[in-house]
PDB file of N, CA and C in Angstrom:
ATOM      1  N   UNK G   1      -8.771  33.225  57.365  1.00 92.00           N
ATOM      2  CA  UNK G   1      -7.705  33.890  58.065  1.00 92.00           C
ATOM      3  C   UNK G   1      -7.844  33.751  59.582  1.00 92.00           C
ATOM      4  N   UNK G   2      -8.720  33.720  59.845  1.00 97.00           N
ATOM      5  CA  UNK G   2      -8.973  33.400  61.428  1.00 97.00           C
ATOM      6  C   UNK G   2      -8.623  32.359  62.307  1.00 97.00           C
ATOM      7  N   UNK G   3      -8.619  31.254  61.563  1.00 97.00           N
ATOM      8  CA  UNK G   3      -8.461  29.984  62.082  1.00 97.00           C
ATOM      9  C   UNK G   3      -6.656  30.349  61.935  1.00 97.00           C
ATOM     10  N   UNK G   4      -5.948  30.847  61.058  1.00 97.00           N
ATOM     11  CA  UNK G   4      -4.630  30.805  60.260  1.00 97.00           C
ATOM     12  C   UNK G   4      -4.211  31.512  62.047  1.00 97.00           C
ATOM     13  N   UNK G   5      -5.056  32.469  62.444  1.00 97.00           N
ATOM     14  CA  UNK G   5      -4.609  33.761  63.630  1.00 97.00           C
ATOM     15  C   UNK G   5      -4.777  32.731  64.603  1.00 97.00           C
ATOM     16  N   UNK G   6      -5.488  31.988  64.764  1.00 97.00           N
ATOM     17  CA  UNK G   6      -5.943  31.466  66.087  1.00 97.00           C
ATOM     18  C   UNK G   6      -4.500  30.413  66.509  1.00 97.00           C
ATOM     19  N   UNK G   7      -4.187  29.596  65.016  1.00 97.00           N
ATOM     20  CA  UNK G   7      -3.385  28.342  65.532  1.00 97.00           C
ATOM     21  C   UNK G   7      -1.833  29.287  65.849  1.00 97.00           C
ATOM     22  N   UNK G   8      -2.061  30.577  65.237  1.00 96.00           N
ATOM     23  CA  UNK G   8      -0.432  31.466  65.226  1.00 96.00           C
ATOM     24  C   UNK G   8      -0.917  31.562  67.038  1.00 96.00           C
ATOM     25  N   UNK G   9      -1.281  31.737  67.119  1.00 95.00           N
ATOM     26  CA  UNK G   9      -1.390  32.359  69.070  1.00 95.00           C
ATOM     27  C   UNK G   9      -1.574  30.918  69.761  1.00 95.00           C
ATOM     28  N   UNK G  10      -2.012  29.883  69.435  1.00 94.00           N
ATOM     29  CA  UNK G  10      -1.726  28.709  69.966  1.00 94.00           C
ATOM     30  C   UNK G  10      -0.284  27.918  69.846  1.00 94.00           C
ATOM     31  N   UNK G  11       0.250  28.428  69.447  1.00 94.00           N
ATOM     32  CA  UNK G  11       1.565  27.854  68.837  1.00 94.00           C
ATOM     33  C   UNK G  11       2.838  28.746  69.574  1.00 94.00           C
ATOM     34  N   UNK G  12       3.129  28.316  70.344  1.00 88.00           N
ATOM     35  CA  UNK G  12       4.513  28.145  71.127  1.00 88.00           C
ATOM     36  C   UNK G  12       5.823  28.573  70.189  1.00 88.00           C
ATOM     37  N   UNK G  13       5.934  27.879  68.887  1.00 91.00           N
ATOM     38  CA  UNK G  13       6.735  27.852  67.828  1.00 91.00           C
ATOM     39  C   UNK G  13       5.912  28.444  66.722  1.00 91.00           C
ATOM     40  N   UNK G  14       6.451  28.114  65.498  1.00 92.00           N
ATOM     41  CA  UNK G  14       5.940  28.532  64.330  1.00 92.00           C
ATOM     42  C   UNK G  14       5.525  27.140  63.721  1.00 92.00           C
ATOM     43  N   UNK G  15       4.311  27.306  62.473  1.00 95.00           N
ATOM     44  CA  UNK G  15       3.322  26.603  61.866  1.00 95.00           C
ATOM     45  C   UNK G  15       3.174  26.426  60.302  1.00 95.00           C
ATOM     46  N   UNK G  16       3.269  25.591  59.606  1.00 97.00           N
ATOM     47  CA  UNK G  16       3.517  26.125  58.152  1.00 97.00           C
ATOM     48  C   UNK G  16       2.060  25.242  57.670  1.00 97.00           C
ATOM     49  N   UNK G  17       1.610  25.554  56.200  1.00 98.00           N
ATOM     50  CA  UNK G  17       0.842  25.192  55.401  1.00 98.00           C
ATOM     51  C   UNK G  17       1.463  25.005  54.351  1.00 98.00           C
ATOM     52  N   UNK G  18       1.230  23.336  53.633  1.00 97.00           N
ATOM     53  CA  UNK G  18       1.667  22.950  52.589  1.00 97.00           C
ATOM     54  C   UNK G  18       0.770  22.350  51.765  1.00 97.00           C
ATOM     55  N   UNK G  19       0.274  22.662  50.476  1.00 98.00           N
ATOM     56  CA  UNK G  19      -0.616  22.316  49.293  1.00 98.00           C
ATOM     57  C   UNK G  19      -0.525  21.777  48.517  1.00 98.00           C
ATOM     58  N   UNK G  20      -0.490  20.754  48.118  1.00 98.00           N
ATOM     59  CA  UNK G  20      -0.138  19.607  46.893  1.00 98.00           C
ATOM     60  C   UNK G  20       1.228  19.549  47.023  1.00 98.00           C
ATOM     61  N   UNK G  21       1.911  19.041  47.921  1.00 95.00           N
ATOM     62  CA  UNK G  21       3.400  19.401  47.559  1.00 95.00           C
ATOM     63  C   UNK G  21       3.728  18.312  46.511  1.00 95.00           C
ATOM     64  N   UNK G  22       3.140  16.937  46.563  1.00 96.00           N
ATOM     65  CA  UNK G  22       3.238  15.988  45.795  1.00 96.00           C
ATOM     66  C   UNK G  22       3.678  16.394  44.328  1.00 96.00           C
ATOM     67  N   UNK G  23       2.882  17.579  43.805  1.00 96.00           N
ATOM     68  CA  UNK G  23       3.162  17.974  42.607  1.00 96.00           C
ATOM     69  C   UNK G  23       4.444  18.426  42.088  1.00 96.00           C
ATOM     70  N   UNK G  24       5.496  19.014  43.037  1.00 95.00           N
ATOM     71  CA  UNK G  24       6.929  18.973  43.358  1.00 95.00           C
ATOM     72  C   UNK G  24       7.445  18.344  42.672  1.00 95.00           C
ATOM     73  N   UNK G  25       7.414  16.839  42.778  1.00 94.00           N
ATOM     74  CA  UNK G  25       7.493  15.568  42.511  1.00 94.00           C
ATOM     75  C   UNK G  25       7.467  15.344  41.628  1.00 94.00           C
ATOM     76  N   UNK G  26       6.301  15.758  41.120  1.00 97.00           N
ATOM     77  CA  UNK G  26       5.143  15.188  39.911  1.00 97.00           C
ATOM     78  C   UNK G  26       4.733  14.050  40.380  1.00 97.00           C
ATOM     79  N   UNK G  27       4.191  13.610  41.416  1.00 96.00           N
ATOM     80  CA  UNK G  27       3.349  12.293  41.748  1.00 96.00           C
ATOM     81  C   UNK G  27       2.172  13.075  42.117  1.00 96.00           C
ATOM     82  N   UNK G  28       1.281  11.190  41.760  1.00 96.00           N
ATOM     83  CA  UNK G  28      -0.123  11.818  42.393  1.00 96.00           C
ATOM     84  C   UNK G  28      -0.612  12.097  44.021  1.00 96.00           C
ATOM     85  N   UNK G  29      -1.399  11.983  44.140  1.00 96.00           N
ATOM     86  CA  UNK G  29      -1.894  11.887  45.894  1.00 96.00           C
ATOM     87  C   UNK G  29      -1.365  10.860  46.269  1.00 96.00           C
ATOM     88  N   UNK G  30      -1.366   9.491  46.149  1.00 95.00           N
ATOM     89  CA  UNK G  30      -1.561   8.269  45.994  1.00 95.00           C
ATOM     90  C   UNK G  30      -0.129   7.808  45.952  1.00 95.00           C
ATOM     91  N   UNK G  31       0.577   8.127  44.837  1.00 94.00           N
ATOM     92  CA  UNK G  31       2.393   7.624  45.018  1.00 94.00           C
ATOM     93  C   UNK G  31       2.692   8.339  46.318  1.00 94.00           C
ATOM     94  N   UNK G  32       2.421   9.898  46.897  1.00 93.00           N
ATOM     95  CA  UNK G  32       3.013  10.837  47.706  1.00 93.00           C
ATOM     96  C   UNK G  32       2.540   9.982  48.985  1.00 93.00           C
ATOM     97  N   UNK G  33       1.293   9.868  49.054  1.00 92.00           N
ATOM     98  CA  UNK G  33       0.792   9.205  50.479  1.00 92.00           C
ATOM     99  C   UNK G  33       1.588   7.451  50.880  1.00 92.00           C
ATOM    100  N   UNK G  34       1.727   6.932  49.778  1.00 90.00           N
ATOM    101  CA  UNK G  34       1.885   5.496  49.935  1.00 90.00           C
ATOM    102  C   UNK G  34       3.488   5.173  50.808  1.00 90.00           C
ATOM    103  N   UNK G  35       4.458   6.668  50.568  1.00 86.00           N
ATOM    104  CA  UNK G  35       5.408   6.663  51.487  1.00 86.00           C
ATOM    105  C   UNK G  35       4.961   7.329  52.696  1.00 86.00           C
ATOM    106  N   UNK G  36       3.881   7.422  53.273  1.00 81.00           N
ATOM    107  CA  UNK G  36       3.616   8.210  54.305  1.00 81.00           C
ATOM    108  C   UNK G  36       3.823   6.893  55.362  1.00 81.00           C
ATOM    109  N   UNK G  37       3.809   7.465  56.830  1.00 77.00           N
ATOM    110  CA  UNK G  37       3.624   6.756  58.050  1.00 77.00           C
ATOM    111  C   UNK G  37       2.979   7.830  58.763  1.00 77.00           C
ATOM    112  N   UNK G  38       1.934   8.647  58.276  1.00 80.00           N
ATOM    113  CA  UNK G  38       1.036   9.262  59.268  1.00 80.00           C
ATOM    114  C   UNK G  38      -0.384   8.905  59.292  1.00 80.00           C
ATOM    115  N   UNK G  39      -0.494   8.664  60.437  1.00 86.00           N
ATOM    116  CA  UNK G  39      -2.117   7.921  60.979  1.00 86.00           C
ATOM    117  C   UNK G  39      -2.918   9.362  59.927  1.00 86.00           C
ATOM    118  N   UNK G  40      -4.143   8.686  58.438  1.00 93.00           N
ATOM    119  CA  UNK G  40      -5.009   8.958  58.441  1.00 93.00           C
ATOM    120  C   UNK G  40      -6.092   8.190  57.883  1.00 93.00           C
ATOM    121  N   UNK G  41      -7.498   8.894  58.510  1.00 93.00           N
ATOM    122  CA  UNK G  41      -8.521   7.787  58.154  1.00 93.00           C
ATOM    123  C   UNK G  41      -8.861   7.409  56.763  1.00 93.00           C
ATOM    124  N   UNK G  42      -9.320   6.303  56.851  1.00 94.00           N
ATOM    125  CA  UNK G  42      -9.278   5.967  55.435  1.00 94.00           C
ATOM    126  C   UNK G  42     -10.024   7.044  54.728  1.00 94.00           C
ATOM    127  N   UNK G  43     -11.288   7.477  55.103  1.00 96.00           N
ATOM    128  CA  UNK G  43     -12.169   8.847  54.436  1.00 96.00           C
ATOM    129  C   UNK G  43     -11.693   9.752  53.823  1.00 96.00           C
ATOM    130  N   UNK G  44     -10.477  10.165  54.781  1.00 97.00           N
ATOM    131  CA  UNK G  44     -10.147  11.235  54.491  1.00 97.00           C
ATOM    132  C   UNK G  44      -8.725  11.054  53.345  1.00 97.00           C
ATOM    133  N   UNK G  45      -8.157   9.825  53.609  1.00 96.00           N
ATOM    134  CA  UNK G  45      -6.688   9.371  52.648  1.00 96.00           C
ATOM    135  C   UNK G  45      -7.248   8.628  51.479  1.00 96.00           C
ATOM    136  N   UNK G  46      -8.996   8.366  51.060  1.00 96.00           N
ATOM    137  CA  UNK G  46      -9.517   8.063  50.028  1.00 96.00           C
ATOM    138  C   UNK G  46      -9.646   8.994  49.607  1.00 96.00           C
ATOM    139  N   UNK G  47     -10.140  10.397  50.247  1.00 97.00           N
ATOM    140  CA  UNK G  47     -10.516  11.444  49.284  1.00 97.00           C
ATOM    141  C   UNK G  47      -9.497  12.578  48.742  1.00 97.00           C
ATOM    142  N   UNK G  48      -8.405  12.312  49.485  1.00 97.00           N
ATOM    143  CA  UNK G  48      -7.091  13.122  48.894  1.00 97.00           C
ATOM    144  C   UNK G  48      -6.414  12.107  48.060  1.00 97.00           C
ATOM    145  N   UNK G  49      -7.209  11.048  47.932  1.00 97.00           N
ATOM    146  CA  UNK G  49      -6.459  10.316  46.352  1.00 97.00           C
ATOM    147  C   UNK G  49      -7.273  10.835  45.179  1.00 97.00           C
ATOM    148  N   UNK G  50      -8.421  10.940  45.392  1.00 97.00           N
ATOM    149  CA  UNK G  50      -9.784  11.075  44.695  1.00 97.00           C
ATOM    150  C   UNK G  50      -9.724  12.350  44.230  1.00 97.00           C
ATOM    151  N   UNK G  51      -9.703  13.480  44.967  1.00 97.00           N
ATOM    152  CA  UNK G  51      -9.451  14.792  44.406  1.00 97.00           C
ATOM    153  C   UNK G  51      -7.884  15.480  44.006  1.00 97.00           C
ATOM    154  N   UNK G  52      -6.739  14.184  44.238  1.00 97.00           N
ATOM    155  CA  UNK G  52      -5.396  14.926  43.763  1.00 97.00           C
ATOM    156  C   UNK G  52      -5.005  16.046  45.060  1.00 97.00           C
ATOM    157  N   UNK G  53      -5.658  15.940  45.954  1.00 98.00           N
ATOM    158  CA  UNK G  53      -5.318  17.132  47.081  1.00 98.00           C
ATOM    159  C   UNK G  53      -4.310  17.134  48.321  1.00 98.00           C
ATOM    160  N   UNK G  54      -3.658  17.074  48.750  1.00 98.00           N
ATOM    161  CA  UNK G  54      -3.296  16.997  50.560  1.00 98.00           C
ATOM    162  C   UNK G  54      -3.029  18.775  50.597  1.00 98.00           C
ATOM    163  N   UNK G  55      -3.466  19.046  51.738  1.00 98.00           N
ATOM    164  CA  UNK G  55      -2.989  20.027  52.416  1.00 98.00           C
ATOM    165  C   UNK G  55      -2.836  19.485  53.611  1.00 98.00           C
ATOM    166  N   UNK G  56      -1.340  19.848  54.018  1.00 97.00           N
ATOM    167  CA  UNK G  56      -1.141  19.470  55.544  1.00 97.00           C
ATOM    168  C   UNK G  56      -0.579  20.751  56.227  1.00 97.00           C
ATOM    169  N   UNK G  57      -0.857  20.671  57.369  1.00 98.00           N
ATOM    170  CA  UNK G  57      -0.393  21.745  58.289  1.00 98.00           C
ATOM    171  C   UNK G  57       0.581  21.057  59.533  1.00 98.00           C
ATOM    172  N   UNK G  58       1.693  21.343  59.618  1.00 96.00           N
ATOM    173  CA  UNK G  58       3.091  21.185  60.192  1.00 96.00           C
ATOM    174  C   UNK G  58       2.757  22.248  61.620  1.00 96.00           C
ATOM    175  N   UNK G  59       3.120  21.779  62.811  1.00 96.00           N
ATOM    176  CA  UNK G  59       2.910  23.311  63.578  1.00 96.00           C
ATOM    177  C   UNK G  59       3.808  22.699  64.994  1.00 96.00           C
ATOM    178  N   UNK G  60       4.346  23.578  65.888  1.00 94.00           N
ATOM    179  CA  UNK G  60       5.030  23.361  67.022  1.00 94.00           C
ATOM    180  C   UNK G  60       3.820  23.664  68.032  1.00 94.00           C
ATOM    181  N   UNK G  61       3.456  23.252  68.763  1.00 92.00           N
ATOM    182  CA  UNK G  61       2.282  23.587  69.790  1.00 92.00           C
ATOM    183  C   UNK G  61       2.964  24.181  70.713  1.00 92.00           C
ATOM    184  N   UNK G  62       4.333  23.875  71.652  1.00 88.00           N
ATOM    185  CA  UNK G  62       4.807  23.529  73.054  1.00 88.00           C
ATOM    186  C   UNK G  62       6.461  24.336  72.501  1.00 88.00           C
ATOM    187  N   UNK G  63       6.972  23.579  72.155  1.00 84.00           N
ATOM    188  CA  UNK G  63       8.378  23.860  72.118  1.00 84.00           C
ATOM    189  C   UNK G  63       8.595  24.011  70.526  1.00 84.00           C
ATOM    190  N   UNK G  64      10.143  24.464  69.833  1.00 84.00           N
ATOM    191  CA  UNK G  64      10.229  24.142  68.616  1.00 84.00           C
ATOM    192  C   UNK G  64      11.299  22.437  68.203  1.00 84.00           C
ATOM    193  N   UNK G  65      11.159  22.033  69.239  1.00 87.00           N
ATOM    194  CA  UNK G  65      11.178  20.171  68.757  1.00 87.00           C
ATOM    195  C   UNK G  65      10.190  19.735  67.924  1.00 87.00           C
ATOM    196  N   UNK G  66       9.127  19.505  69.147  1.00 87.00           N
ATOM    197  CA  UNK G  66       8.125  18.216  68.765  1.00 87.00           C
ATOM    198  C   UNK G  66       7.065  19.116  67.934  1.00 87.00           C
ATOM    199  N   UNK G  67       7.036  18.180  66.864  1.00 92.00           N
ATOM    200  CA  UNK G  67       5.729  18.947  65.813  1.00 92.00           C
ATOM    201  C   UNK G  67       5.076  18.047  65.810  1.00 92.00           C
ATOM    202  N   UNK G  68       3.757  18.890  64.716  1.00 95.00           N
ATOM    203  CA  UNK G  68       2.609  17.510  64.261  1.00 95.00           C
ATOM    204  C   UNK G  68       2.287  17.873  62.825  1.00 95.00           C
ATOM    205  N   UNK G  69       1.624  16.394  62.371  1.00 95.00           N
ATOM    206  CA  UNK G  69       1.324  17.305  60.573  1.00 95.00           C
ATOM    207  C   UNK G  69       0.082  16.686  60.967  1.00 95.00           C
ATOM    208  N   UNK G  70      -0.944  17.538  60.243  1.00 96.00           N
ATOM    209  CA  UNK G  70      -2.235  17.142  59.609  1.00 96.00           C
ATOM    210  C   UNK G  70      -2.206  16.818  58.236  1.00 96.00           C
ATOM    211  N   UNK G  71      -3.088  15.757  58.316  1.00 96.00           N
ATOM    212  CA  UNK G  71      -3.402  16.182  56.712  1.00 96.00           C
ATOM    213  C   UNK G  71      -4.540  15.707  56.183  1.00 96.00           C
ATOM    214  N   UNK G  72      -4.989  16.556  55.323  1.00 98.00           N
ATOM    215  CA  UNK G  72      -6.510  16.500  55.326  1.00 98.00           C
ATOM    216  C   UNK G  72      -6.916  17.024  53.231  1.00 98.00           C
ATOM    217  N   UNK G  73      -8.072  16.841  52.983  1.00 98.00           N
ATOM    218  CA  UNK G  73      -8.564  17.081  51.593  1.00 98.00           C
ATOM    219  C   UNK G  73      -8.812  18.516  51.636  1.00 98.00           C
ATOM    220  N   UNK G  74      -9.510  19.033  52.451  1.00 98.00           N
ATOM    221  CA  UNK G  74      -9.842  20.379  53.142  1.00 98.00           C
ATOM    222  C   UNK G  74      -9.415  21.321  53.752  1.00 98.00           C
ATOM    223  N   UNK G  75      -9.277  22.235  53.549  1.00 98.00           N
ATOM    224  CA  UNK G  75      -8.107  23.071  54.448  1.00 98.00           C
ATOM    225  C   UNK G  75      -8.691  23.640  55.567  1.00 98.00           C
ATOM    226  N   UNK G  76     -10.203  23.854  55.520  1.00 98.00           N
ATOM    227  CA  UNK G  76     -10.627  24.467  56.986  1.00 98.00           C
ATOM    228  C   UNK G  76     -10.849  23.206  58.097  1.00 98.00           C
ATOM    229  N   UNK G  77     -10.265  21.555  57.543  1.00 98.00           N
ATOM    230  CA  UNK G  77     -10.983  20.534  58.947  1.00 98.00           C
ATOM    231  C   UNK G  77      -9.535  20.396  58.966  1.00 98.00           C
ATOM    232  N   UNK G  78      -8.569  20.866  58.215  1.00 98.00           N
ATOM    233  CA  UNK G  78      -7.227  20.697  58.056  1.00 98.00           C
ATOM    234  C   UNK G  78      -6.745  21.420  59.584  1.00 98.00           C
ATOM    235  N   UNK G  79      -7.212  22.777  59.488  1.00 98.00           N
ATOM    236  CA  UNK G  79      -6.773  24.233  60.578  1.00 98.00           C
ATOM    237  C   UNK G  79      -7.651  23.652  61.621  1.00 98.00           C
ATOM    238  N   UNK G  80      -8.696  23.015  61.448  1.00 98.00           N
ATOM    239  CA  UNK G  80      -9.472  22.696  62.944  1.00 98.00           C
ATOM    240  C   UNK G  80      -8.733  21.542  63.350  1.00 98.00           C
ATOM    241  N   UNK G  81      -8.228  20.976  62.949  1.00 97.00           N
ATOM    242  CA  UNK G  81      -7.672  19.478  63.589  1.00 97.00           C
ATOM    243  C   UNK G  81      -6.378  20.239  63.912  1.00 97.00           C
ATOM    244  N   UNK G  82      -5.356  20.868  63.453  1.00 97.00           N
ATOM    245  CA  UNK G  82      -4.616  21.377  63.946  1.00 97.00           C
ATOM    246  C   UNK G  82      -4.444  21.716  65.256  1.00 97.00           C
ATOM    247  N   UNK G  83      -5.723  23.082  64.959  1.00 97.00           N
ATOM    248  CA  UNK G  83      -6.169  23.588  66.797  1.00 97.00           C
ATOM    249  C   UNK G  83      -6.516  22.632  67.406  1.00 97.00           C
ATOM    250  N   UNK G  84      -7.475  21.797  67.765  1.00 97.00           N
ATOM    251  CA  UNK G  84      -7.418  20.973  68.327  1.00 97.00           C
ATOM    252  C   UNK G  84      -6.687  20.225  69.551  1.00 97.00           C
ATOM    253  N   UNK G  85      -5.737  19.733  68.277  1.00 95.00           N
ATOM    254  CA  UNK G  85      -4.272  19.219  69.065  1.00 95.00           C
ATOM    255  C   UNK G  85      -3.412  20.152  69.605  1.00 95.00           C
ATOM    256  N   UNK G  86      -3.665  21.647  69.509  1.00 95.00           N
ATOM    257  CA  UNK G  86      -2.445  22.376  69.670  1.00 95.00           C
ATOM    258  C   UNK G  86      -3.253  23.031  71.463  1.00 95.00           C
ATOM    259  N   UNK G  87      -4.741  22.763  71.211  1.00 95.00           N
ATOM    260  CA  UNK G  87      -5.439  23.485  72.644  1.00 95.00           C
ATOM    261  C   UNK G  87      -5.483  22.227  73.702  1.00 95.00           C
ATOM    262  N   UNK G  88      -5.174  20.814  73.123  1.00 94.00           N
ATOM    263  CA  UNK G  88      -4.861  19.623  73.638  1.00 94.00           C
ATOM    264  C   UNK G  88      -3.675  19.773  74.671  1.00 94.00           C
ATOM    265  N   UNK G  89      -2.686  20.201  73.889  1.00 90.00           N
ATOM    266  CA  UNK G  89      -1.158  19.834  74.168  1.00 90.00           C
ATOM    267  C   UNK G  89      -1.460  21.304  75.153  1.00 90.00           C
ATOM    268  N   UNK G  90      -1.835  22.114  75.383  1.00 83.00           N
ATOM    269  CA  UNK G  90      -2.364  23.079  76.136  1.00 83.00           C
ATOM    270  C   UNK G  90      -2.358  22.850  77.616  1.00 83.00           C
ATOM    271  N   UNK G  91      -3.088  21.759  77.964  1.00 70.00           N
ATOM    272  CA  UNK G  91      -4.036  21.457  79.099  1.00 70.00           C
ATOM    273  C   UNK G  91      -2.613  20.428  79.684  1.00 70.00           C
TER     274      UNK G  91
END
């Protein structure tokens, strides 16, 4: 919950969390990602094939235009990469 408080007070706009949405679908990690065009490392877009997982986090840092998604196997390097970029867009 902390990290969830931290990116809400870094955030200019509002922030959402999304969990397997693939399953929506009914696709796997793997069909869902293969339409993606978001930069991720292979590590991390091998292991959200591998475990069936994405959680991504959507968030406005600055304004409610420009967003960003994460996406990650993990949900706590998920909320840290988030902040990150959101204490980035900060400076």
């Amino acid at each position: 919950m902390e990290k969830i408080e931290k990116l809400k007070d870094l955030c200019k706009s509002g922030f959402g969390i999304e969990v397997n949405h693939h399953n929506t679908f009914y696709e796997s990690a793997e069909e869902h990602l293969s339409r993606s065009k978001e930069s991720i490392s292979d590590e991390v877009y091998n292991e959200m094939i591998a475990t069936n997982t994405i959680y991504c986090v959507w968030f406005y840092p600055n304004t409610p235009i420009g967003f960003y998604n994460v996406y990650h196997y993990d949900l706590d390097k998920c909320l840290d990469r988030a902040i990150e970029i959101s204490i980035e867009q900060q400076l």
